[in-house]
Amino acid sequence: MIPEIGHFALWLAAAAALLQAVAPTVGLWRNDAGLQRLAVPAAVAQGLFTALAFAALTWAFVVSDFSVKLVAANSHSMKPDMYRFTGVWANHEGSLLLWVLVMALAGLAIAFTPATLGSRFRDRVLSVQGLVALGFFAFLLLASNPFERLSPAPTEGQGLNPLLQDPGLAFHPPLLYAGYVGLSVAFAFAVGGMLENRVGPAWARATRPWVLGAWALLTLGIALGSYWAYYELGWGGWWFWDPVENAALMPWLAATALLHSLVVVMKRDALRAWTLLLAVAAFSLSMMGTFIVRSGLLTSVHAFAVDPARGLFLVVLMALYIGGALTIYALAAGRVAEGRQFHLVSRESVLVANNLLISAILGVVFLGTLYPMALEAATGTQISVGPPYFNRTTLPLLLAMTALMAVGPFLGWKRSGTGHLAARLLPAGAAAAVFVLVAAWPFGVRGVGWLLGFGAAAWLGAASLSMLLRKGVTLAIAGMALAHLGVAISILGATASGALQREALVALRVGDAVELGPWRAELLDVRPVAGPNWTAIEAQLEVKREGHRGAVLKPQSRMFVAPAQETTESGRAGWRTGELYAVLGKPDGSGRWQVHLWVKPMVRLIWWGGLLMAFGGLLALGGKLRAFAPHKWRRQLARPAQGAA
Amino acid sequence: MNRRLILLLPLLLFAGLLIFMAGNLGKPQEAVVRSHMVGKPVADFALEGVAGAPGLAASDLASGKPVLVNIFASWCLPCAVEAPQLQALKDKGATLHGIAVRDTPEKVAAFLARHGNPFQRIGNDDGGRMLIAFGASGVPETYVVDGEGIIRHQHLGEIRPEHVPELLAELEKAR
Amino acid sequence: MAVARPRKQQRLVLALVALAVLAAAGVIAMFALEDTAAYFRAPADIEANPPAPGETFRLGGLVKPGSVGRSDDGLTLLFTVTDMKAETSASYRGLVPDLFREGQGVIATGRLDASGHFEAEQLLAKHDENYMPPEVAKALEGTGHPMDKTAAKGG
């Protein structure tokens, strides 16, 4: 019964989305205030019904109602409670339902945040948002119904891919989706801005909080996904340039560029057309990311749905939305006169340059991700483009960007002198020199790339810190400086863990030891252990360093009950900001066990940096919201007067 | 440079991309793969029995009359879904043999106790080698093997009620 | 010095710089693609047209049943990749993926040595029961076996 209620609620939510899309559009067109005013109640209805549908599916998962096909195919009564719950979105249909839920909640948020650009603009944005949501409701209801029943109901479910039974991956999709959906709001603002011809500083101020929030959530989601891949896949790496990873990275890059170009619109009323294009591109890339993951067009380690019919549906949706937005862009952006001019040495031009570099990174990632598909379609040749390509193309661009990121915040708007720069960048320059020397001499790092990485991290880190220490720091500036510091810390983590890593692949008997630089690892024991729905072989590997307390790593080889599958669990222990990381392989038949051991200095800084970036974004967002507050009170005070009139 | 043209450029690029993606969609890209063994004799094998049923060997398949070979596992949901259809096939006179892949005898026995045992012989293939011998890409799959032990037909995925007459017709054809 | 550039000229400079950066990135990207892209080959492709020793490519096929062994140091996995038409002997030094099994699909990235033996740097195994890497499926198809894919959507 409850699944049917959920199904029905989903139809009602779709109807509300239809109303939200059509009523304000017709109202605005025919100047019918009554129709136009339906936008807000429609958004509320859409939010409530979608939440109800989501609650119904969650209920089916939590009580293990295997008569629902989705539950039977993706859950199991023996699964731990938390994964029965997160199992809701660890599959195609459920994740789409989560997508529309977040989208509906964003609609609610638009309806209830103060309409700084007027109610007309808010209703326009809501109608665009409703139109986008409508497509995804159609996709859910017509091509991937999560409430489909199974008859006869099986007595037991098929289980959830053990790789997905993990806290890291359980909360990775909701974060990413919330980020994508935040970008859908920016998309709606861009389309609304073009239709209403409102693109300008006020529009940028209204759009930017959404982009900030979306960007922070995407940053968190990507950092979490990278951390998951690091400890769960057991390959010792933290970024694999896998198409699925690239699919999340590309919207993030576009959002980063958008975040910075919006500032230029806000402060200087320049770069309008470019900013609009970025806003459209950021959400388009989010949809394309979903398309890439869901359609199975790419061979990937973690694509988990393969269905061409659904792919076709998504292509049609994208054609409508992206094609429509770009058509409006081609027609309306010409009306959006470019704003004021600025000098080549100014904050604006550095932001433009960084936008350009981010776009170039986006371009090469896009090319590397899609080129194999294009080549196969054109010639039938199958190739794979991997880390060597992406590292070679993106890292130089990233390096140039880091160099500029330290300089930009010290420049003035419009036209800037350069006399003060030398003094302000002195700490950064000194820090970079010290880091490079220390890395090269006591630590013996060789290779220009690694040394440049250390230098860039120190350069940007020191510049961001000195920004924080200046007088008159606002929340917005602090957020920016912290986010930049986060980038520096991530670069430091990535460089140090790569340049100073030690690695050993050995076959050990119990009692054997292996030396790894100053470290010594001894295999103490290998024994079976059991978990809630798995059994495992667990090794106990004691890793010690002269004069320090040792740590015992416990890598496992797990056998899951449902579905029957093996996974590798890495054994890890922290050492300062670095990690000791071990993976247990198979026995070789003569009593030896394969063990892959890494020492990765400062590797945790990669994700700490990601967290700091997201925190910086949220801090800047906090600054915006505070600016909202008095405005809202003013409006509420003014409202009764309007009603009387 | 013409400004209008520049503003049109993103749309044109996207249109190109879309055409390419739509073209890619048109191509079949199913992950399931038809067996390349259809029309060929089953490679020689001999599996031990399980759940009280006698074992299955290649010689049992070349018995002079066509049989159905069902590849299943207790951990496979569609295998449970297709159980009534297997029973229906048996009731209509078909001879069924099973191959349990990557499973334990206890779980196979429990599975058959719950969903019924339509099989005459069941081979226990804990290594999953028979998947390659039959050219299967997953479970469940069902094969029609003729009287000389040659694979005549492959059915991918679970057998739904509408597939039962289809399989009976294939059995008839293999006679 | 302090004279602001005329708007047109400023925009032209900006556009030219932007174009130069993007063009440079594009050229670097194309060269990098040329250098680093790994082609996909099945054993039959190698037999028909052997790649130069040292070229990195992806070898795909099925792990031949009964072919998996281990070298004396306990670290190197020896196996044979087959596409039912030809076979390539391969080795991999490292931990074997959980899903690596005899009779299953596998994709290995690596290079041939002078004797035609494939040394893998990375192994990807089939992901689950109902999923075969599309490349492996295609390689099997390309060998001329009477195998057709289920064509749910035209083709």
mmCIF file with all atom_site columns, N, CA and C in Angstrom, chain C residues 23 30 85 131:
data_model
loop_
_atom_site.group_PDB
_atom_site.id
_atom_site.type_symbol
_atom_site.label_atom_id
_atom_site.label_alt_id
_atom_site.label_comp_id
_atom_site.label_asym_id
_atom_site.label_entity_id
_atom_site.label_seq_id
_atom_site.pdbx_PDB_ins_code
_atom_site.Cartn_x
_atom_site.Cartn_y
_atom_site.Cartn_z
_atom_site.occupancy
_atom_site.B_iso_or_equiv
_atom_site.pdbx_formal_charge
_atom_site.auth_seq_id
_atom_site.auth_comp_id
_atom_site.auth_asym_id
_atom_site.auth_atom_id
_atom_site.pdbx_PDB_model_num
ATOM 1  N N  . ALA C 1 23  ? 44.171 27.780  -27.757 1.00 0.00 ? 23  ALA C N  1
ATOM 2  C CA . ALA C 1 23  ? 44.807 27.062  -28.857 1.00 0.00 ? 23  ALA C CA 1
ATOM 3  C C  . ALA C 1 23  ? 46.005 26.270  -28.339 1.00 0.00 ? 23  ALA C C  1
ATOM 4  N N  . MET C 1 30  ? 46.151 17.601  -27.847 1.00 0.00 ? 30  MET C N  1
ATOM 5  C CA . MET C 1 30  ? 46.187 16.669  -28.965 1.00 0.00 ? 30  MET C CA 1
ATOM 6  C C  . MET C 1 30  ? 47.477 15.855  -28.976 1.00 0.00 ? 30  MET C C  1
ATOM 7  N N  . LYS C 1 85  ? 40.079 -17.285 -30.364 1.00 0.00 ? 85  LYS C N  1
ATOM 8  C CA . LYS C 1 85  ? 40.657 -17.336 -31.698 1.00 0.00 ? 85  LYS C CA 1
ATOM 9  C C  . LYS C 1 85  ? 42.171 -17.426 -31.570 1.00 0.00 ? 85  LYS C C  1
ATOM 10 N N  . TYR C 1 131 ? 27.520 -8.425  -16.121 1.00 0.00 ? 131 TYR C N  1
ATOM 11 C CA . TYR C 1 131 ? 28.179 -7.327  -16.804 1.00 0.00 ? 131 TYR C CA 1
ATOM 12 C C  . TYR C 1 131 ? 29.484 -7.824  -17.406 1.00 0.00 ? 131 TYR C C  1
#
